[in-house]
Amino acid sequence: MSIFEPVEGTLVVVPSLSLPQDELRRITGVRSYEERLLFLLLTLREPGVKVIYLSSAPIDPDIIDYYFSFLPDPDDAAKRLTLITLDDPWSQPLTRNLLSRPDAMEQLRSAIDGDAWLVPFVLSELEEELASSLNVPLYGPATSLSYYGSKSGAREVGHEAGVPMPRGFGDLRTEVEIEEAMDAVPGDRVIVKLNDGYSGLGNVIVDKGDRSLTSFSAAGETWASYIAKIQERGAVVEEYIEHRPLYYPSALACITPGGDARVVATHDQILGGDSGQVYQGCTFPAAEEYRADVGASAARIATALAERGVVGVFGMDFFALKADAGYAALLCEINLRIGGTTHPFGAAMLTTGAAYDAATGLLMSGNQPKFYTATDNCASVSLRGRTPGEIVRTAERLGVGFDPERRTGNVFHLLGAVPEHGKLGFTSIGNSREEADELHALTRRLYCGR
């Protein structure tokens, strides 16, 4: 069973951002991130699949029609889709609000017919309570295993799997422990990471010789406020990798309820923001120089997690640097949840009909490899006030839409963030690395002006 290729049953998609709300509020248009899992509507291509999709606010009908346009029979797909909105975008997270709404819960129960499983964006105690109430199994790691998705837990799993990591210390809770760890880690700078930081926003780069040069990833953060978060959530201290050039590959893995663990993709992440640590997008596949090393390390980690009982889709982030005998890949963190590379991979796989070839690390549509470049952060004031339908029609008019014959082009997401925030995401698919990059650059110029 895989969310990328189900053949029957009902996917109950709960894209609740059940994560630290203080960090999420720093992300522009974050409520629209609930729409990142809309790529799962493409699974309605299979006539035996139904989808129930929940959201905090109504989803523009043009967005639904856009995803249906990729399907061979949109009318039939529409009959197998149930949209349930709470019409309350400010009561976050979605799952907590849903559990407090008997009317919505009854609507959800009534919509579930036959075999179903609940697909959460992130799995917390709220999603476990929801699944229990619905008597529907969860496609995700139990909260009793959530430690292994923390920064400290990742170090433990990495050690067990024999995967190289930066030197450092985990399970730190006090300012004294942080200070001692920073003194013990070699180098002039260290990086401190909250156990449950999201999108790099829980990271701090500390200059050991001059604390005034401390760089917080989250705007408005202070050392006092950050220490309070460490005491509540725990942290790790690691050496700051000064080596340049430094690359940021990641791997996407899937563990089925039967315990089958496999790597399904590798990516190079695009990071940015003031600290240079915030996720902006990705390219597929990871560079050939270290792709196999990343894939092999990810497979060992996935196996170790499967032995612990983890189920679902999750990501692993790495550093890659040039070494004497080639490239070395170091484990950075494990994210036991659907992440920023999941929806680009799902969109590319489901629109092209491609399959991942573990031997080469390529996504193959027949004999044709597929490449893509994706972003969540195409933003422009000129986009504000425009509608999702306008964005899609403009793409078709300018020749940057999707070509169903070549199975190349753009697949848009975050369309709901366009009217208010002028923010857009898209995955640019090509038959070569160059084609994907050129299409992506052209689309950015057309929509973002750069």
Tab-separated table of C-alpha atoms in Angstrom:
chain	number	residue	atom	x	y	z
A	1	MET	CA	0.000	0.000	0.000
A	2	SER	CA	1.373	3.390	-1.016
A	3	ILE	CA	-0.272	6.796	-1.144
A	4	PHE	CA	1.466	7.374	-4.490
A	5	GLU	CA	-0.088	4.368	-6.197
A	6	PRO	CA	-3.239	3.058	-4.486
A	7	VAL	CA	-5.485	0.840	-6.583
A	8	GLU	CA	-8.569	0.835	-4.371
A	9	GLY	CA	-9.963	2.133	-1.087
A	10	THR	CA	-10.518	5.579	0.374
A	11	LEU	CA	-7.802	8.070	1.240
A	12	VAL	CA	-8.956	10.320	4.086
A	13	VAL	CA	-6.547	13.213	3.617
A	14	VAL	CA	-6.052	15.362	6.725
A	15	PRO	CA	-3.419	18.004	5.816
A	16	SER	CA	-3.427	19.510	9.300
A	17	LEU	CA	-0.281	21.462	10.218
A	18	SER	CA	-0.070	19.916	13.684
A	19	LEU	CA	3.345	21.468	14.301
A	20	PRO	CA	4.681	24.263	16.548
A	21	GLN	CA	2.331	27.120	15.685
A	22	ASP	CA	4.830	29.852	16.626
A	23	GLU	CA	7.124	28.782	13.796
A	24	LEU	CA	4.329	28.160	11.298
A	25	ARG	CA	3.010	31.686	11.745
A	26	ARG	CA	6.289	32.974	10.319
A	27	ILE	CA	5.561	31.328	6.942
A	28	THR	CA	3.697	33.527	4.480
A	29	GLY	CA	0.374	32.010	3.444
A	30	VAL	CA	0.923	28.990	5.675
A	31	ARG	CA	-2.783	28.090	5.842
A	32	SER	CA	-2.638	27.363	2.125
A	33	TYR	CA	0.025	24.731	2.821
A	34	GLU	CA	-2.932	22.459	3.558
A	35	GLU	CA	-3.326	22.413	-0.233
A	36	ARG	CA	0.078	20.809	-0.825
A	37	LEU	CA	-1.506	17.359	-0.549
A	38	LEU	CA	-3.977	18.081	-3.336
A	39	PHE	CA	-1.670	16.090	-5.616
A	40	LEU	CA	-3.417	13.074	-4.045
A	41	LEU	CA	-6.481	13.954	-6.130
A	42	LEU	CA	-4.475	12.545	-9.027
A	43	THR	CA	-4.864	9.062	-7.486
A	44	LEU	CA	-8.506	9.274	-8.604
A	45	ARG	CA	-7.159	8.134	-11.971
A	46	GLU	CA	-7.761	4.645	-10.550
A	47	PRO	CA	-11.531	3.894	-10.648
A	48	GLY	CA	-11.366	1.964	-7.359
A	49	VAL	CA	-9.963	4.919	-5.380
A	50	LYS	CA	-11.975	7.488	-3.437
A	51	VAL	CA	-10.598	10.600	-1.737
A	52	ILE	CA	-12.001	12.568	1.198
A	53	TYR	CA	-10.092	15.838	1.538
A	54	LEU	CA	-10.430	18.078	4.591
A	55	SER	CA	-9.493	21.741	4.785
A	56	SER	CA	-9.739	24.678	7.163
A	57	ALA	CA	-11.134	26.958	4.472
A	58	PRO	CA	-12.990	26.339	1.192
A	59	ILE	CA	-10.786	25.373	-1.741
A	60	ASP	CA	-11.389	27.397	-4.893
A	61	PRO	CA	-13.334	25.179	-7.366
A	62	ASP	CA	-10.915	26.228	-10.124
A	63	ILE	CA	-8.111	24.524	-8.167
A	64	ILE	CA	-10.052	21.264	-8.023
A	65	ASP	CA	-10.864	21.521	-11.727
A	66	TYR	CA	-7.184	22.120	-12.414
A	67	TYR	CA	-6.165	18.821	-10.812
A	68	PHE	CA	-9.034	17.016	-12.497
A	69	SER	CA	-7.705	18.263	-15.860
A	70	PHE	CA	-4.835	15.765	-15.523
A	71	LEU	CA	-7.255	12.827	-15.275
A	72	PRO	CA	-8.747	10.806	-18.151
A	73	ASP	CA	-12.325	11.053	-16.779
A	74	PRO	CA	-12.774	14.188	-14.617
A	75	ASP	CA	-16.538	13.680	-14.255
A	76	ASP	CA	-16.133	10.198	-12.804
A	77	ALA	CA	-13.310	11.392	-10.541
A	78	ALA	CA	-15.558	14.158	-9.208
A	79	LYS	CA	-18.090	11.542	-8.082
A	80	ARG	CA	-15.384	9.853	-5.978
A	81	LEU	CA	-14.132	13.040	-4.271
A	82	THR	CA	-15.634	14.432	-1.083
A	83	LEU	CA	-14.460	17.864	0.099
A	84	ILE	CA	-15.106	18.768	3.734
A	85	THR	CA	-14.252	22.277	4.859
A	86	LEU	CA	-14.550	23.677	8.349
A	87	ASP	CA	-14.678	27.217	6.953
A	88	ASP	CA	-12.518	28.393	9.859
A	89	PRO	CA	-8.938	29.064	8.729
A	90	TRP	CA	-7.842	30.718	11.965
A	91	SER	CA	-8.578	27.913	14.445
A	92	GLN	CA	-5.396	25.941	13.927
A	93	PRO	CA	-4.445	23.190	13.656
A	94	LEU	CA	-7.127	21.700	11.443
A	95	THR	CA	-7.398	18.376	13.291
A	96	ARG	CA	-7.992	20.032	16.670
A	97	ASN	CA	-10.747	22.133	15.170
A	98	LEU	CA	-12.264	19.113	13.442
A	99	LEU	CA	-12.426	17.106	16.672
A	100	SER	CA	-14.362	19.932	18.321
A	101	ARG	CA	-16.967	20.009	15.550
A	102	PRO	CA	-19.577	17.206	15.879
A	103	ASP	CA	-21.228	18.294	12.635
A	104	ALA	CA	-18.015	17.940	10.641
A	105	MET	CA	-17.142	14.652	12.330
A	106	GLU	CA	-20.543	13.214	11.412
A	107	GLN	CA	-20.137	14.407	7.827
A	108	LEU	CA	-16.742	12.711	7.715
A	109	ARG	CA	-18.026	9.438	9.165
A	110	SER	CA	-20.865	9.368	6.667
A	111	ALA	CA	-18.451	9.857	3.767
A	112	ILE	CA	-16.244	6.885	4.689
A	113	ASP	CA	-17.447	3.831	2.817
A	114	GLY	CA	-15.523	0.555	2.893
A	115	ASP	CA	-11.779	0.201	3.356
A	116	ALA	CA	-10.090	3.470	4.180
A	117	TRP	CA	-6.957	4.870	5.746
A	118	LEU	CA	-6.160	8.275	7.131
A	119	VAL	CA	-3.317	10.180	5.463
A	120	PRO	CA	-2.048	13.018	7.690
A	121	PHE	CA	0.494	15.681	6.753
A	122	VAL	CA	2.071	15.196	10.155
A	123	LEU	CA	0.999	12.694	12.774
A	124	SER	CA	0.394	13.972	16.308
A	125	GLU	CA	-1.827	12.818	19.163
A	126	LEU	CA	-4.622	14.788	17.513
A	127	GLU	CA	-4.471	12.636	14.368
A	128	GLU	CA	-4.309	9.487	16.487
A	129	GLU	CA	-7.440	10.602	18.350
A	130	LEU	CA	-9.165	11.305	15.049
A	131	ALA	CA	-8.242	7.902	13.576
A	132	SER	CA	-9.433	6.150	16.729
A	133	SER	CA	-12.723	8.037	16.655
A	134	LEU	CA	-13.269	7.086	13.011
A	135	ASN	CA	-11.962	3.529	13.471
A	136	VAL	CA	-9.707	4.076	10.452
A	137	PRO	CA	-6.028	3.008	10.338
A	138	LEU	CA	-3.328	5.665	10.075
A	139	TYR	CA	-0.800	5.899	7.269
A	140	GLY	CA	1.992	7.399	9.317
A	141	PRO	CA	4.345	6.783	12.260
A	142	ALA	CA	2.762	6.398	15.690
A	143	THR	CA	3.427	9.253	18.110
A	144	SER	CA	5.173	6.748	20.376
A	145	LEU	CA	7.855	6.693	17.661
A	146	SER	CA	7.979	10.449	17.083
A	147	TYR	CA	11.293	10.740	18.942
A	148	TYR	CA	13.032	9.201	15.934
A	149	GLY	CA	11.851	12.135	13.839
A	150	SER	CA	13.412	14.630	16.216
A	151	LYS	CA	16.930	15.983	15.720
A	152	SER	CA	18.140	13.957	18.721
A	153	GLY	CA	16.358	10.807	17.583
A	154	ALA	CA	17.866	11.136	14.111
A	155	ARG	CA	21.344	11.054	15.621
A	156	GLU	CA	20.470	7.875	17.506
A	157	VAL	CA	19.084	6.134	14.413
A	158	GLY	CA	21.981	7.366	12.300
A	159	HIS	CA	24.508	5.888	14.706
A	160	GLU	CA	22.677	2.559	14.747
A	161	ALA	CA	22.444	2.445	10.946
A	162	GLY	CA	26.145	3.266	10.559
A	163	VAL	CA	25.432	6.471	8.638
A	164	PRO	CA	28.007	9.302	8.883
A	165	MET	CA	26.861	12.480	10.674
A	166	PRO	CA	28.341	15.806	11.762
A	167	ARG	CA	30.008	15.655	15.164
A	168	GLY	CA	27.717	16.794	17.940
A	169	PHE	CA	25.463	16.036	20.884
A	170	GLY	CA	21.744	15.365	21.264
A	171	ASP	CA	19.053	15.326	23.947
A	172	LEU	CA	20.063	18.708	25.361
A	173	ARG	CA	17.544	20.521	27.575
A	174	THR	CA	19.308	23.233	29.585
A	175	GLU	CA	21.415	26.271	28.840
A	176	VAL	CA	24.323	24.684	30.717
A	177	GLU	CA	24.151	21.564	28.522
A	178	ILE	CA	24.036	23.741	25.400
A	179	GLU	CA	27.079	25.743	26.515
A	180	GLU	CA	29.071	22.606	27.383
A	181	ALA	CA	28.199	21.003	24.064
A	182	MET	CA	29.199	24.125	22.121
A	183	ASP	CA	32.568	24.120	23.891
A	184	ALA	CA	33.102	20.419	23.112
A	185	VAL	CA	32.156	20.554	19.408
A	186	PRO	CA	35.148	21.454	17.209
A	187	GLY	CA	35.199	24.537	14.994
A	188	ASP	CA	34.642	28.263	15.314
A	189	ARG	CA	30.898	28.005	14.706
A	190	VAL	CA	28.217	25.517	15.736
A	191	ILE	CA	24.611	25.019	14.787
A	192	VAL	CA	21.923	24.523	17.425
A	193	LYS	CA	18.684	22.890	16.268
A	194	LEU	CA	15.409	22.482	18.110
A	195	ASN	CA	14.299	18.863	18.173
A	196	ASP	CA	11.045	19.626	16.359
A	197	GLY	CA	12.072	22.635	14.263
A	198	TYR	CA	10.234	22.990	10.947
A	199	SER	CA	11.599	24.158	7.584
A	200	GLY	CA	14.883	25.223	9.191
A	201	LEU	CA	13.140	27.802	11.387
A	202	GLY	CA	14.338	26.145	14.600
A	203	ASN	CA	18.037	26.541	13.753
A	204	VAL	CA	20.600	28.958	15.184
A	205	ILE	CA	24.178	29.418	13.978
A	206	VAL	CA	26.452	30.499	16.841
A	207	ASP	CA	29.888	32.052	16.457
A	208	LYS	CA	31.768	30.738	19.484
A	209	GLY	CA	34.194	33.664	19.475
A	210	ASP	CA	31.666	36.458	19.016
A	211	ARG	CA	28.123	35.790	20.186
A	212	SER	CA	26.956	39.058	18.613
A	213	LEU	CA	27.224	37.249	15.265
A	214	THR	CA	24.628	34.654	16.288
A	215	SER	CA	22.242	34.068	13.374
A	216	PHE	CA	18.656	32.976	14.085
A	217	SER	CA	16.690	31.405	11.228
A	218	ALA	CA	13.387	32.701	12.637
A	219	ALA	CA	12.866	36.455	12.477
A	220	GLY	CA	12.464	38.164	15.850
A	221	GLU	CA	14.061	35.320	17.797
A	222	THR	CA	16.317	36.133	20.770
A	223	TRP	CA	18.654	33.929	22.769
A	224	ALA	CA	16.324	34.156	25.783
A	225	SER	CA	13.256	33.085	23.783
A	226	TYR	CA	15.247	30.347	22.078
A	227	ILE	CA	16.556	28.897	25.361
A	228	ALA	CA	12.963	28.721	26.600
A	229	LYS	CA	12.084	26.610	23.541
A	230	ILE	CA	15.076	24.346	24.168
A	231	GLN	CA	13.924	23.732	27.736
A	232	GLU	CA	10.480	22.790	26.459
A	233	ARG	CA	11.373	20.828	23.320
A	234	GLY	CA	15.044	19.809	23.513
A	235	ALA	CA	17.804	20.417	21.000
A	236	VAL	CA	21.041	19.219	19.452
A	237	VAL	CA	24.365	20.990	19.007
A	238	GLU	CA	26.446	20.046	15.972
A	239	GLU	CA	29.535	21.270	14.216
A	240	TYR	CA	28.761	23.844	11.566
A	241	ILE	CA	30.007	22.441	8.280
A	242	GLU	CA	32.291	25.156	6.890
A	243	HIS	CA	33.308	23.117	3.846
A	244	ARG	CA	32.461	24.782	0.543
A	245	PRO	CA	30.952	23.974	-1.810
A	246	LEU	CA	28.326	22.276	0.358
A	247	TYR	CA	25.247	20.579	-1.060
A	248	TYR	CA	21.959	19.703	0.618
A	249	PRO	CA	20.535	16.457	-0.805
A	250	SER	CA	17.563	14.668	0.714
A	251	ALA	CA	15.872	11.302	0.329
A	252	LEU	CA	12.203	10.373	0.365
A	253	ALA	CA	11.296	6.932	1.713
A	254	CYS	CA	8.158	4.872	2.218
A	255	ILE	CA	7.464	2.099	4.717
A	256	THR	CA	4.297	0.113	4.070
A	257	PRO	CA	2.114	-1.298	6.883
A	258	GLY	CA	3.643	-4.669	5.990
A	259	GLY	CA	7.114	-3.382	6.889
A	260	ASP	CA	8.502	-3.021	3.360
A	261	ALA	CA	10.998	-0.129	3.437
A	262	ARG	CA	12.197	1.524	0.246
A	263	VAL	CA	13.691	4.777	-0.924
A	264	VAL	CA	11.462	6.348	-3.588
A	265	ALA	CA	13.432	9.484	-4.525
A	266	THR	CA	16.490	11.617	-3.868
A	267	HIS	CA	16.559	15.397	-4.281
A	268	ASP	CA	18.880	18.360	-4.015
A	269	GLN	CA	17.264	20.912	-1.737
A	270	ILE	CA	17.284	24.630	-2.476
A	271	LEU	CA	17.739	26.599	0.743
A	272	GLY	CA	17.441	30.337	1.319
A	273	GLY	CA	16.137	32.964	3.711
A	274	ASP	CA	18.289	35.325	5.738
A	275	SER	CA	20.098	32.413	7.380
A	276	GLY	CA	20.401	30.333	4.214
A	277	GLN	CA	18.800	27.440	6.124
A	278	VAL	CA	15.108	27.704	5.123
A	279	TYR	CA	13.682	25.287	2.537
A	280	GLN	CA	12.762	27.002	-0.740
A	281	GLY	CA	12.418	24.110	-3.186
A	282	CYS	CA	14.192	21.118	-4.720
A	283	THR	CA	15.507	19.463	-7.856
A	284	PHE	CA	15.140	15.792	-8.826
A	285	PRO	CA	17.188	13.690	-8.867
A	286	ALA	CA	20.076	14.476	-6.525
A	287	ALA	CA	23.378	15.069	-8.304
A	288	GLU	CA	24.950	11.948	-9.765
A	289	GLU	CA	28.173	12.447	-7.777
A	290	TYR	CA	26.521	11.589	-4.444
A	291	ARG	CA	23.090	10.233	-5.417
A	292	ALA	CA	23.992	6.582	-4.792
A	293	ASP	CA	25.645	7.370	-1.433
A	294	VAL	CA	22.576	9.295	-0.253
A	295	GLY	CA	20.256	6.538	-1.457
A	296	ALA	CA	22.264	3.809	0.290
A	297	SER	CA	22.396	5.723	3.601
A	298	ALA	CA	18.678	6.469	3.368
A	299	ALA	CA	17.916	2.793	2.758
A	300	ARG	CA	19.819	1.794	5.915
A	301	ILE	CA	17.928	4.386	7.950
A	302	ALA	CA	14.571	3.314	6.483
A	303	THR	CA	15.328	-0.301	7.383
A	304	ALA	CA	16.198	0.685	10.958
A	305	LEU	CA	12.963	2.659	11.273
A	306	ALA	CA	10.883	-0.158	9.777
A	307	GLU	CA	12.282	-2.488	12.455
A	308	ARG	CA	10.982	-0.019	15.041
A	309	GLY	CA	7.497	-0.145	13.505
A	310	VAL	CA	7.474	3.155	11.591
A	311	VAL	CA	4.902	3.361	8.766
A	312	GLY	CA	4.350	6.030	6.132
A	313	VAL	CA	6.190	8.508	3.921
A	314	PHE	CA	9.068	10.475	5.414
A	315	GLY	CA	12.162	12.414	4.443
A	316	MET	CA	15.824	12.491	5.389
A	317	ASP	CA	18.124	15.487	4.874
A	318	PHE	CA	21.848	15.223	4.236
A	319	PHE	CA	24.947	17.320	3.666
A	320	ALA	CA	27.175	16.372	0.720
A	321	LEU	CA	30.753	17.578	0.403
A	322	LYS	CA	33.767	16.818	-1.749
A	323	ALA	CA	36.175	14.415	-0.086
A	324	ASP	CA	39.533	12.957	-1.105
A	325	ALA	CA	37.939	9.891	-2.695
A	326	GLY	CA	34.829	11.522	-4.169
A	327	TYR	CA	31.863	12.871	-2.229
A	328	ALA	CA	30.750	12.176	1.339
A	329	ALA	CA	27.134	12.353	2.529
A	330	LEU	CA	26.371	13.184	6.175
A	331	LEU	CA	22.953	12.733	7.778
A	332	CYS	CA	21.442	16.056	8.870
A	333	GLU	CA	17.966	15.073	10.111
A	334	ILE	CA	15.009	12.725	9.747
A	335	ASN	CA	11.539	14.171	9.193
A	336	LEU	CA	8.959	11.523	10.100
A	337	ARG	CA	6.212	13.174	8.082
A	338	ILE	CA	5.253	14.268	4.621
A	339	GLY	CA	7.650	17.078	3.718
A	340	GLY	CA	8.563	19.657	1.129
A	341	THR	CA	9.748	17.151	-1.476
A	342	THR	CA	6.705	14.861	-1.197
A	343	HIS	CA	4.231	16.843	-3.265
A	344	PRO	CA	6.654	17.575	-6.149
A	345	PHE	CA	7.518	13.872	-6.340
A	346	GLY	CA	3.863	12.836	-6.158
A	347	ALA	CA	2.864	15.376	-8.796
A	348	ALA	CA	5.653	14.312	-11.168
A	349	MET	CA	5.022	10.606	-10.683
A	350	LEU	CA	1.242	10.780	-11.063
A	351	THR	CA	1.165	13.150	-14.055
A	352	THR	CA	3.853	11.347	-16.050
A	353	GLY	CA	3.031	7.761	-15.056
A	354	ALA	CA	6.694	7.295	-14.186
A	355	ALA	CA	8.225	4.800	-11.752
A	356	TYR	CA	11.333	5.172	-9.601
A	357	ASP	CA	14.328	3.061	-10.646
A	358	ALA	CA	16.330	2.378	-7.480
A	359	ALA	CA	19.356	1.178	-9.475
A	360	THR	CA	19.868	4.530	-11.203
A	361	GLY	CA	17.929	6.838	-8.890
A	362	LEU	CA	15.910	8.083	-11.881
A	363	LEU	CA	12.178	8.478	-12.432
A	364	MET	CA	11.401	6.540	-15.616
A	365	SER	CA	8.374	6.980	-17.872
A	366	GLY	CA	8.939	3.990	-20.139
A	367	ASN	CA	12.464	4.501	-21.451
A	368	GLN	CA	12.378	8.249	-20.818
A	369	PRO	CA	13.845	9.631	-17.581
A	370	LYS	CA	12.002	12.553	-16.003
A	371	PHE	CA	13.613	15.479	-14.196
A	372	TYR	CA	12.018	18.296	-12.255
A	373	THR	CA	12.676	21.498	-10.359
A	374	ALA	CA	10.161	22.654	-7.763
A	375	THR	CA	9.556	25.648	-5.527
A	376	ASP	CA	7.122	26.674	-2.791
A	377	ASN	CA	8.318	30.267	-2.860
A	378	CYS	CA	7.476	32.124	-6.049
A	379	ALA	CA	6.185	35.390	-4.599
A	380	SER	CA	5.386	38.741	-6.169
A	381	VAL	CA	3.161	41.684	-5.320
A	382	SER	CA	1.937	41.530	-8.924
A	383	LEU	CA	0.345	38.148	-8.163
A	384	ARG	CA	-1.822	39.489	-5.354
A	385	GLY	CA	-5.465	39.765	-6.266
A	386	ARG	CA	-5.173	37.279	-9.103
A	387	THR	CA	-7.229	34.103	-8.999
A	388	PRO	CA	-6.052	30.488	-9.290
A	389	GLY	CA	-7.975	30.205	-12.559
A	390	GLU	CA	-6.089	33.179	-13.985
A	391	ILE	CA	-2.742	31.595	-13.073
A	392	VAL	CA	-3.642	28.351	-14.867
A	393	ARG	CA	-5.015	30.082	-17.963
A	394	THR	CA	-1.953	32.316	-18.167
A	395	ALA	CA	0.295	29.263	-18.064
A	396	GLU	CA	-1.546	27.665	-20.964
A	397	ARG	CA	-1.494	30.879	-22.988
A	398	LEU	CA	2.247	31.399	-22.443
A	399	GLY	CA	3.176	27.795	-23.145
A	400	VAL	CA	4.316	26.870	-19.619
A	401	GLY	CA	1.407	24.587	-18.752
A	402	PHE	CA	1.531	20.801	-18.919
A	403	ASP	CA	1.893	18.912	-22.207
A	404	PRO	CA	0.082	15.547	-21.794
A	405	GLU	CA	1.707	14.067	-24.905
A	406	ARG	CA	5.317	14.772	-23.887
A	407	ARG	CA	4.416	14.531	-20.188
A	408	THR	CA	6.419	17.649	-19.452
A	409	GLY	CA	5.547	21.101	-18.150
A	410	ASN	CA	4.435	22.718	-14.921
A	411	VAL	CA	2.206	21.328	-12.195
A	412	PHE	CA	1.097	24.188	-9.907
A	413	HIS	CA	0.409	24.067	-6.181
A	414	LEU	CA	-0.268	26.615	-3.405
A	415	LEU	CA	-2.700	28.249	-5.808
A	416	GLY	CA	-4.892	29.223	-2.861
A	417	ALA	CA	-2.146	31.539	-1.537
A	418	VAL	CA	-2.125	33.648	-4.700
A	419	PRO	CA	-5.074	36.065	-4.166
A	420	GLU	CA	-4.123	37.240	-0.660
A	421	HIS	CA	-0.383	36.622	-0.454
A	422	GLY	CA	0.846	36.640	-4.061
A	423	LYS	CA	2.598	33.332	-3.386
A	424	LEU	CA	2.747	30.360	-5.738
A	425	GLY	CA	4.406	26.962	-5.986
A	426	PHE	CA	5.089	24.810	-9.034
A	427	THR	CA	6.953	21.728	-10.205
A	428	SER	CA	8.637	22.052	-13.613
A	429	ILE	CA	9.018	18.650	-15.320
A	430	GLY	CA	11.361	18.034	-18.254
A	431	ASN	CA	12.942	15.202	-20.192
A	432	SER	CA	16.395	16.419	-19.162
A	433	ARG	CA	17.924	18.369	-16.305
A	434	GLU	CA	18.428	21.323	-18.638
A	435	GLU	CA	14.822	21.305	-19.883
A	436	ALA	CA	13.407	21.241	-16.352
A	437	ASP	CA	15.701	24.049	-15.187
A	438	GLU	CA	15.004	26.225	-18.226
A	439	LEU	CA	11.239	25.819	-17.858
A	440	HIS	CA	11.491	26.604	-14.152
A	441	ALA	CA	13.557	29.743	-14.749
A	442	LEU	CA	11.145	30.938	-17.450
A	443	THR	CA	8.111	30.343	-15.202
A	444	ARG	CA	9.746	32.248	-12.338
A	445	ARG	CA	10.392	35.209	-14.637
A	446	LEU	CA	6.808	35.168	-15.901
A	447	TYR	CA	5.172	34.971	-12.473
A	448	CYS	CA	7.737	36.285	-10.002
A	449	GLY	CA	9.662	38.720	-12.185
A	450	ARG	CA	12.970	36.960	-11.453
